Structures are given as structure tokens and as C-alpha cells.
XYZ file of C-alpha atoms in Angstrom:
510
model
C -0.478 -0.051 0.300
C 2.628 2.041 1.367
C 4.831 1.752 -2.380
C 1.775 2.129 -3.967
C 1.169 5.281 -3.125
C 4.636 6.364 -3.306
C 4.683 5.855 -6.602
C 1.676 7.744 -7.524
C 3.332 10.564 -5.045
C 6.358 10.263 -7.966
C 4.035 10.152 -10.480
C 2.279 13.175 -10.198
C 5.611 15.017 -9.514
C 6.208 14.310 -13.274
C 2.873 14.689 -14.833
C 3.446 18.542 -13.368
C 6.071 19.378 -14.796
C 5.065 21.817 -17.330
C 4.863 25.226 -15.739
C 7.403 27.555 -12.931
C 6.358 29.456 -10.452
C 8.583 33.104 -10.299
C 10.233 33.342 -6.822
C 9.793 36.249 -5.817
C 13.024 37.539 -3.612
C 15.354 36.282 -5.675
C 17.731 37.506 -2.968
C 16.512 35.271 -0.341
C 16.800 31.250 -0.162
C 13.895 29.811 0.780
C 14.787 26.987 3.012
C 11.995 24.454 3.465
C 11.913 22.565 7.274
C 9.325 20.066 8.617
C 8.295 21.757 11.801
C 8.911 24.689 13.776
C 11.914 25.090 16.254
C 10.497 24.432 19.679
C 13.029 27.583 20.874
C 14.857 29.609 19.608
C 16.838 30.160 22.669
C 19.858 27.950 22.839
C 19.880 26.900 26.302
C 16.292 25.256 25.357
C 15.869 24.005 22.030
C 16.913 20.703 21.444
C 14.518 19.495 19.033
C 16.479 19.411 15.001
C 15.055 22.376 13.499
C 15.866 24.802 16.717
C 19.260 22.813 17.122
C 20.287 23.459 13.564
C 19.038 27.195 12.869
C 20.761 28.352 16.976
C 23.587 26.890 15.424
C 23.818 29.893 12.229
C 22.759 32.596 15.100
C 24.980 31.503 18.295
C 28.394 30.458 18.684
C 29.318 27.825 21.564
C 32.724 28.291 23.895
C 34.196 25.610 21.173
C 33.162 24.069 18.171
C 33.733 20.483 17.028
C 35.370 19.473 13.277
C 33.830 16.847 11.222
C 36.522 14.354 13.125
C 34.436 14.794 16.138
C 37.830 16.631 17.729
C 36.945 20.238 19.973
C 38.815 23.229 18.471
C 38.638 26.442 19.631
C 35.516 29.142 18.960
C 33.977 31.902 21.605
C 37.244 30.634 23.737
C 40.029 30.757 21.589
C 41.980 29.008 24.257
C 41.658 26.499 27.312
C 43.460 25.772 30.134
C 43.242 22.213 32.670
C 44.950 23.484 35.170
C 44.348 20.116 37.450
C 41.129 17.740 37.174
C 38.282 19.706 38.579
C 39.498 23.190 37.239
C 38.638 24.401 32.989
C 39.663 28.429 32.275
C 37.960 29.892 29.073
C 40.683 32.629 27.354
C 37.521 34.384 25.447
C 38.828 35.964 22.425
C 38.416 40.045 22.317
C 36.104 41.762 19.534
C 33.618 39.663 19.588
C 29.732 41.195 19.338
C 26.081 40.408 19.824
C 23.824 41.110 16.558
C 23.005 43.370 17.975
C 26.285 45.892 18.885
C 26.473 44.831 22.611
C 29.878 43.146 23.772
C 29.971 39.963 23.855
C 32.146 38.763 27.541
C 33.167 37.043 30.503
C 29.548 38.092 32.173
C 27.509 36.847 29.026
C 29.021 33.415 29.374
C 28.189 33.234 33.607
C 25.433 34.287 33.170
C 24.181 32.107 29.922
C 25.789 29.363 32.289
C 24.024 29.866 35.568
C 20.191 30.640 34.216
C 20.608 27.434 32.737
C 21.717 25.802 36.326
C 19.839 27.663 38.791
C 16.982 27.416 37.380
C 15.717 30.714 35.601
C 15.171 28.950 31.998
C 13.834 25.380 32.644
C 16.082 22.893 30.215
C 16.658 19.621 29.460
C 20.092 20.487 28.857
C 20.466 21.068 32.529
C 21.707 18.186 32.639
C 24.439 18.361 31.064
C 26.796 20.450 33.412
C 25.385 19.022 36.476
C 29.646 18.393 37.659
C 30.280 22.066 37.772
C 30.373 23.303 41.119
C 30.559 27.033 40.325
C 31.647 29.455 37.351
C 33.675 32.487 38.031
C 34.945 35.437 35.604
C 37.889 37.373 37.164
C 37.939 39.504 34.232
C 35.731 40.456 31.155
C 38.163 37.695 29.086
C 38.178 34.740 31.524
C 36.164 32.121 32.991
C 36.995 29.993 34.963
C 34.552 26.767 35.301
C 35.520 24.338 39.163
C 34.227 20.983 38.823
C 32.689 18.563 41.379
C 34.450 15.544 39.417
C 36.438 14.862 35.861
C 33.847 15.397 33.131
C 35.366 13.932 30.231
C 32.590 15.840 28.447
C 32.104 19.658 29.222
C 33.923 20.813 26.115
C 31.438 19.030 23.982
C 28.680 20.228 25.545
C 30.558 23.733 25.587
C 30.414 23.037 22.078
C 28.261 24.756 19.199
C 25.380 23.270 18.938
C 24.681 22.013 21.865
C 24.984 25.114 23.043
C 25.635 29.200 22.668
C 26.176 31.781 24.185
C 23.110 34.184 25.292
C 23.177 38.030 26.245
C 23.388 38.570 29.935
C 19.720 38.795 31.628
C 18.170 37.325 28.970
C 15.124 35.549 30.560
C 12.753 32.909 28.941
C 11.011 34.729 26.434
C 14.234 35.032 25.413
C 13.128 32.708 21.805
C 10.694 34.688 21.330
C 13.961 37.666 19.863
C 16.884 35.933 19.872
C 20.140 37.806 19.784
C 23.744 36.052 19.227
C 26.820 36.320 17.693
C 27.255 33.719 14.988
C 27.038 33.958 11.158
C 23.823 35.068 10.578
C 21.004 37.174 12.807
C 17.425 36.736 13.674
C 14.506 38.381 11.973
C 11.306 36.946 12.485
C 9.205 33.896 13.191
C 5.498 32.640 12.488
C 5.023 29.433 14.439
C 4.051 27.364 12.579
C 5.267 29.447 9.199
C 8.567 30.709 8.957
C 12.072 31.508 10.083
C 13.603 34.340 8.876
C 17.070 35.316 8.824
C 19.997 36.760 7.736
C 23.724 37.857 7.296
C 24.889 39.271 10.901
C 26.941 42.209 10.140
C 28.691 42.125 13.762
C 29.960 38.636 13.218
C 33.172 37.788 14.296
C 34.239 35.319 11.269
C 33.592 37.663 8.738
C 33.850 36.274 4.900
C 35.283 38.842 1.735
C 33.824 36.566 -1.380
C 30.963 37.740 -3.277
C 27.353 36.068 -2.931
C 27.967 34.692 -0.092
C 24.180 33.612 0.597
C 22.275 36.722 3.215
C 19.095 36.001 3.723
C 17.231 32.634 4.261
C 14.356 32.280 5.054
C 13.108 28.963 6.634
C 9.365 28.343 5.827
C 7.661 25.469 7.410
C 5.913 22.926 5.068
C 4.930 19.452 6.829
C 3.823 17.458 3.824
C 6.058 15.970 2.585
C 4.285 15.921 -1.666
C 4.226 20.168 -1.111
C 8.095 19.875 -0.739
C 8.942 18.190 -3.400
C 6.608 20.025 -5.451
C 7.689 23.603 -4.826
C 11.424 22.506 -4.719
C 10.436 21.558 -8.214
C 8.316 24.876 -8.945
C 11.450 26.206 -8.417
C 9.759 28.644 -5.193
C 11.768 26.905 -3.015
C 15.373 26.413 -3.106
C 16.665 24.192 -0.542
C 15.721 21.676 2.236
C 17.946 18.829 3.773
C 16.761 15.449 5.012
C 13.273 15.914 4.358
C 11.636 14.196 0.887
C 10.948 10.525 1.069
C 13.939 8.575 -0.897
C 11.112 6.926 -3.266
C 10.438 11.439 -5.023
C 14.114 12.151 -4.765
C 15.064 10.131 -8.356
C 12.368 12.625 -9.765
C 13.622 15.769 -8.805
C 17.008 14.280 -9.774
C 15.284 14.731 -13.270
C 15.184 18.243 -12.629
C 17.238 20.668 -14.398
C 17.655 23.100 -12.183
C 17.658 20.928 -9.542
C 20.990 18.902 -8.074
C 20.673 15.850 -5.092
C 23.415 14.936 -2.857
C 24.055 13.106 -0.708
C 26.833 11.464 1.921
C 26.735 8.295 4.866
C 25.092 9.837 7.783
C 24.880 9.909 11.523
C 20.929 10.401 12.284
C 20.049 7.261 14.200
C 16.005 6.820 13.572
C 15.297 4.758 17.358
C 11.989 3.691 18.120
C 11.428 4.475 22.268
C 9.692 2.933 24.231
C 8.043 3.473 28.014
C 9.816 1.137 30.143
C 6.971 1.637 33.804
C 4.095 1.371 31.078
C 2.891 -2.082 32.289
C 3.002 -3.788 29.316
C 6.538 -2.786 27.665
C 8.756 -2.744 31.548
C 8.298 -6.825 30.462
C 11.836 -6.783 28.455
C 10.718 -9.845 26.318
C 7.783 -7.382 24.902
C 10.261 -5.130 23.364
C 12.299 -7.694 22.615
C 9.800 -9.243 20.182
C 9.144 -5.964 19.240
C 12.288 -5.781 18.306
C 11.888 -9.288 15.952
C 8.671 -7.836 14.548
C 10.877 -5.622 12.050
C 12.471 -5.646 9.301
C 14.501 -3.478 9.002
C 16.425 -4.919 5.844
C 13.010 -4.412 4.316
C 11.964 -1.231 5.454
C 15.116 0.405 4.325
C 14.597 -1.614 0.926
C 11.002 0.059 0.713
C 11.015 3.214 2.095
C 13.844 4.537 2.702
C 14.872 3.381 -1.410
C 18.327 1.370 0.416
C 19.540 4.927 1.669
C 20.507 3.877 4.748
C 22.378 1.780 7.127
C 21.004 -0.816 9.341
C 21.938 0.255 13.177
C 23.408 -1.947 16.532
C 24.552 1.386 17.876
C 23.687 4.918 18.729
C 27.023 5.987 18.424
C 28.830 6.424 14.390
C 30.142 3.588 13.374
C 33.218 4.820 13.197
C 32.862 6.237 16.255
C 36.345 5.195 19.101
C 33.612 3.947 21.541
C 31.734 2.342 19.093
C 30.810 -1.407 19.124
C 28.724 -3.814 17.494
C 29.879 -6.656 19.728
C 25.727 -7.022 21.020
C 23.295 -8.558 20.790
C 21.013 -8.166 17.590
C 17.486 -9.022 17.114
C 17.003 -10.429 13.251
C 13.817 -10.274 11.999
C 12.402 -13.644 13.264
C 8.624 -13.425 13.429
C 8.378 -16.830 15.332
C 10.631 -15.936 17.779
C 8.905 -13.082 18.630
C 5.883 -15.468 19.445
C 7.812 -16.882 20.952
C 8.585 -14.140 23.979
C 5.454 -12.652 23.713
C 4.240 -16.517 24.897
C 6.949 -16.458 27.292
C 5.887 -12.927 29.057
C 2.339 -14.260 28.714
C 0.701 -12.487 25.932
C -1.194 -14.953 24.477
C -3.599 -14.935 21.395
C -7.309 -14.170 21.881
C -9.956 -15.323 19.214
C -8.938 -12.282 16.858
C -5.229 -13.447 17.175
C -4.514 -10.204 19.569
C -1.924 -10.597 21.933
C -1.233 -7.071 22.483
C -2.883 -3.703 22.478
C -0.155 -0.455 22.032
C -0.767 2.616 20.921
C 2.502 4.725 18.929
C 2.914 8.508 19.075
C 4.590 10.506 16.528
C 5.229 13.852 14.852
C 3.258 15.209 11.774
C 6.615 14.292 10.204
C 6.381 11.809 6.587
C 9.168 9.750 7.590
C 7.778 8.978 10.606
C 4.153 8.019 9.901
C 5.440 5.904 7.209
C 7.379 3.824 9.375
C 4.632 3.841 12.009
C 1.847 2.543 9.067
C 4.239 0.050 8.550
C 5.550 -1.037 11.789
C 1.893 -1.446 12.522
C 1.279 -3.790 9.210
C 4.455 -5.936 10.960
C 3.109 -5.951 14.482
C -0.262 -6.983 13.253
C 1.957 -10.580 12.428
C 2.525 -11.045 15.837
C -0.385 -10.038 17.280
C 0.226 -6.542 18.016
C -2.376 -3.934 17.381
C -0.976 -1.205 17.599
C -2.574 2.752 16.970
C -1.527 5.680 15.568
C -1.549 8.952 16.686
C 0.229 11.508 15.680
C 1.120 15.454 17.163
C 1.530 18.494 15.847
C 5.793 18.393 17.280
C 5.474 20.972 20.334
C 2.855 18.720 21.904
C 4.822 15.340 20.490
C 7.764 16.765 22.680
C 6.218 17.793 25.131
C 3.886 13.957 25.545
C 7.512 12.024 25.584
C 8.957 14.416 28.534
C 5.858 14.097 30.752
C 6.049 10.399 29.625
C 2.515 10.225 28.337
C 3.482 7.630 25.778
C 3.641 3.552 25.233
C 6.069 3.952 22.429
C 7.055 6.822 19.850
C 9.613 6.926 16.568
C 12.632 9.902 16.458
C 15.866 10.910 14.914
C 19.346 11.663 17.190
C 20.552 14.418 15.197
C 24.147 15.728 16.084
C 23.946 14.302 20.071
C 24.743 10.817 19.116
C 28.046 11.975 17.745
C 29.946 11.237 20.839
C 29.360 8.787 23.816
C 27.509 11.147 26.446
C 24.489 10.011 24.642
C 24.109 7.039 26.701
C 24.129 8.845 29.774
C 21.745 12.157 28.191
C 18.902 9.201 26.928
C 19.370 6.488 29.795
C 20.658 7.398 32.822
C 18.331 7.485 35.551
C 19.380 10.683 36.436
C 18.490 12.015 32.984
C 14.780 12.057 33.050
C 13.585 15.108 32.290
C 13.496 17.727 32.822
C 17.193 16.868 33.813
C 18.528 15.377 30.861
C 16.377 13.165 27.760
C 15.441 9.512 29.047
C 11.828 10.358 28.321
C 11.959 6.414 28.835
C 12.224 5.966 32.721
C 14.119 3.255 31.653
C 16.296 2.272 35.415
C 19.646 0.274 35.506
C 22.408 0.583 38.099
C 25.078 -0.400 36.891
C 24.344 0.611 33.342
C 24.418 4.412 35.272
C 27.812 2.995 37.536
C 29.669 2.058 34.201
C 28.891 5.691 32.264
C 29.597 7.195 35.667
C 33.549 5.052 35.401
C 33.143 6.007 31.672
C 32.642 9.635 32.099
C 35.860 10.530 35.034
C 38.340 7.518 33.471
C 41.271 9.676 31.974
C 42.544 6.809 30.771
C 40.304 5.929 27.036
C 40.928 2.457 26.906
C 39.631 2.097 31.022
C 36.403 4.444 29.366
C 35.876 2.513 25.374
C 35.650 -0.835 27.677
C 32.902 0.829 29.880
C 31.012 2.233 26.968
C 31.091 -1.805 25.264
C 29.651 -2.251 28.320
C 27.015 -0.108 28.450
C 25.883 -0.709 23.935
C 25.877 -4.410 25.871
C 23.312 -3.676 28.198
C 21.052 -1.269 26.429
C 21.082 -3.862 23.161
C 20.176 -6.371 26.045
C 17.419 -4.530 28.000
C 16.171 -2.275 24.532
C 14.503 0.505 26.314
C 15.161 1.574 22.507
C 15.220 -0.035 19.149
C 18.030 1.414 16.764
C 16.719 1.092 13.461
C 19.208 2.783 11.135
C 21.244 5.432 10.144
C 19.692 7.628 7.072
C 21.570 9.336 4.702
C 22.692 12.958 4.886
C 20.770 14.199 1.642
C 20.428 17.237 0.289
C 18.136 18.690 -2.429
C 19.575 22.337 -3.612
C 18.585 24.815 -6.911
C 20.968 25.576 -8.727
C 21.221 28.840 -7.781
C 23.040 27.623 -4.298
C 26.291 26.696 -5.668
C 28.977 25.479 -2.603
C 27.165 23.083 -0.045
C 27.070 19.756 0.495
C 25.173 17.504 2.623
C 26.760 17.652 6.183
C 26.467 13.434 7.552
C 24.952 15.015 11.062
C 22.489 17.363 8.653
C 23.260 20.217 10.525
C 23.184 23.830 8.362
C 26.519 25.311 8.351
C 26.897 25.076 5.113
C 24.466 27.447 4.782
C 27.564 29.939 5.785
C 29.390 29.267 3.257
C 27.242 28.819 0.226
C 27.222 31.302 -2.783
C 24.264 32.282 -4.782
C 24.175 33.229 -8.179
C 22.674 36.976 -8.851
């Protein structure tokens, strides 16, 4: 059914190739996104749209390069005189986009506002190792730690957070001011976000024809996104076009489709406090009922690789030495029998509900899972919600199952603590499934404080093995990063993590 619908969609694109619409303002790049960012306050927003746009507007103290190594950003250098002290030396001459100088006082406010509850954010849990922060002068910030923290630099990097002006409160998301390559212009929820080149950026680029203005247009429907690109009324979209539509778009002379292996992980999350799903055997049965190979070949047109961990496969802490759950409906039935869920007269063993956002890819996945789980006697009801409501429900624990992607945050092993530590249940983190495992907590604490990388790798391997056994979430696949853009936008390439940073260096043909 889904494949037939996909073919009809592709056919509709071919039949509608006759007319083009004029772009109202050719100086503005129109970038299509699936949903509005939940918050343009970099201290708060954790969804993909928020983090990707925030990374254009704000800078962290440091930045991560393509190899996941930390490099200078707002901090031009840092010292660590002992394991419990980190001293950052700020770059001089940096200003916010409204002209205010960026100093140590702003860094102090940004960090303390997350830690003291001035803003309520799950990111606060990333800084529990911090005992205090001081600013002895405008160019120096000193972090005093309760215990060694191998992930402090990662959690202070662009994308993970961003420095905001002193005094920024809970309504800052409505009028964000940063020091990034772009500055905020306007926002209309469920319609658009507009940004423009920041003339006060501390990293000016003298090249001609750089993108000056970007309008992020919210278009929830994938078919509409594809048609807007085809008509020329939109310029760019990233990881938002269903795979079966890409070959049709690639035939359009004015469009270019580019892709690379991605680090984004699609996963299925469980509420481990739910009466049925708290039984590990039920979660394992669901895993054995999912034919990932078939889904990748059909829904994703082969543009993904199966995932057995949250970490990218080339990461130093990654392991594939974990329990696997290949497609095996007979094993699923056996596990459900053992858990006490035998079929009734209609063949139904269990009824579950899966929540999704309005993202088309996730809803297609849910529909496919509905069909596959029906074969083992699980009746799956699907409920789709607008993104903000969906995320709110997940953080409140108001769900049984959900589908979501890890974007960027899974590129470092602190993702295991952020997503599964018993200390990181929202609002302190993203352990939305309320999973608790004392052995895992101990391993993550040891890895976080260890200075020997071999010991840390050993801890993370054991952690991945525990998570693969208990399955508080099922890692489904690493999705390829796919960028579709109008050829009038050049000098861009897809980022494995799906970030929008290419907009900073891309050029726009007049």
C-alpha cells in the first residue's frame, strides 16, 4: 500500500512538470523545514530544527570539527591546570548582533541561567559536574568541577549550546540575539523563521555572492515540499524528502540531489514504566518483528544502514559486539508467549499506541510497524501530533511507544547518559522512557571520570551491550544525509549530522 502510494506521488511530480512559478525575492534563499523549531533559545531547544537554526545564530565556547574533535570558537584557547579546573580565554572584539560586546559576564549568565532554573531546560543535566563558575575579568571564565568531566567541552560546543546576552530570560526565544554568522529577523510559528547575514560576526567572509537572507518555510507535507522545489519556489531542503521522490527530483534540470553517509539514528523509544513494555521480552519481541532490511529497501530506497548502536560506526567508542534482533516473527511469538501475552480469539495478544510527530517519514514508519506488529498479534494504534505537543508528551512520559531521530547529539558517548541514565529523566535530560539500570549508571559514571581512553572504551562497550540486551529503545538505522537544492545555490554539501552550517559559506547566483 505504501509503495503504491509512493509511486503515485512520484507520478504526480512527473505530470506536473509543465509550469514554473517565479520566486518572489531572488535575494532570499527559501529553505523548507518540516516543522517550526520548538525554541530558538539555544539553552532550551533540543529538536533538530531548533539546534540547526540556533547553530547559525549562536556560538559556543568551542566547536566540533568533522572528526568530532574540539576546536576554538568564542574561546580562543583553554587551560586545565588540574582535573577539576578549566579556564577559558575568550576571543577579543566579539559582539552580539545587536552591537553589545560579548564578555565573560554573558558566559556566566548563560551557564548559570541553565543551572539555577532561570530557564527550564533538559540541557541543565549536562552541567551537573560543575560546582561553580567565575569570571575574574571580562576575557576569562573559570569552571570549577565537582568531579572530572570528559564531556564538558563537548557540551560547551556550538550546536550543543550557545552564549546569550546577560539578562536573557524565559522569553528570549521570541527575540534571540547571538554572535553567529546570521542574525534573527522574525518568526511566525508554524509558518516561517527568517534570518539574515550578521554584519557584526567575528568571522567575516569577504567572498562575493554569499547568502544574505534565509527564509525557513515550514511545510509539513512531503509532497508539497517536493512540488515547491520542482516549481522553483523553494531552494533547499535537508533530509526531508522521501527517498522514492528523489529520483524524480533529480531529473529536474534546475535541481541537484546530493547525499553522504549520515550519523543520524532513527530509533523506536519505549516507556519502560508501562505495564506491558516494562517487560524486556515484549520489547525484544517487537524488535524481532521489525524487518529493517525491507523498510530500508522500500521506504528509504536503500539510503540508510542498519544501526546497532547510537554512536557512528567510526567512533572510537563504538562496538557492534552486541545482542542483535534479526527479523524473526517466530521468535517474537515465543517471547510474547513467555511474557504471558497469548492470542485471543481474534489473534490479538496486546494493544499498544505509538505517538509520532507530523513528520511524513515517521508516520510512514509507524504505518509499516503497524502492519508488521499485526503479524505477531500486536494491535498498534497510531496517533500523530504537532511537534511541540509531541515532544511535550514524551518529556511528560505520556506515551507507550514513539519514533524519533537522534541528530548530532549521538556523535559523542555522553549520549548514553543523556538518554538512558536514571539521573537524566526529563527535565534533567532525555531519558524519556524512564529507564533505570544501576549497572549502566555506574559504568557511565566511571567512563565520565576516567582519564584513560582504554578504560572508557571498555565501559562504553559494556554500556552498549546492556542497552542492546534491555532495549529501552531500538536503534533502527543510520539515515543518509540528503540535500536537495536549486542550482542557483552553490558551494554546499550535505553534513553527516544534518546541520545547516553550509549556509554560512554557500553562494547564491544572482
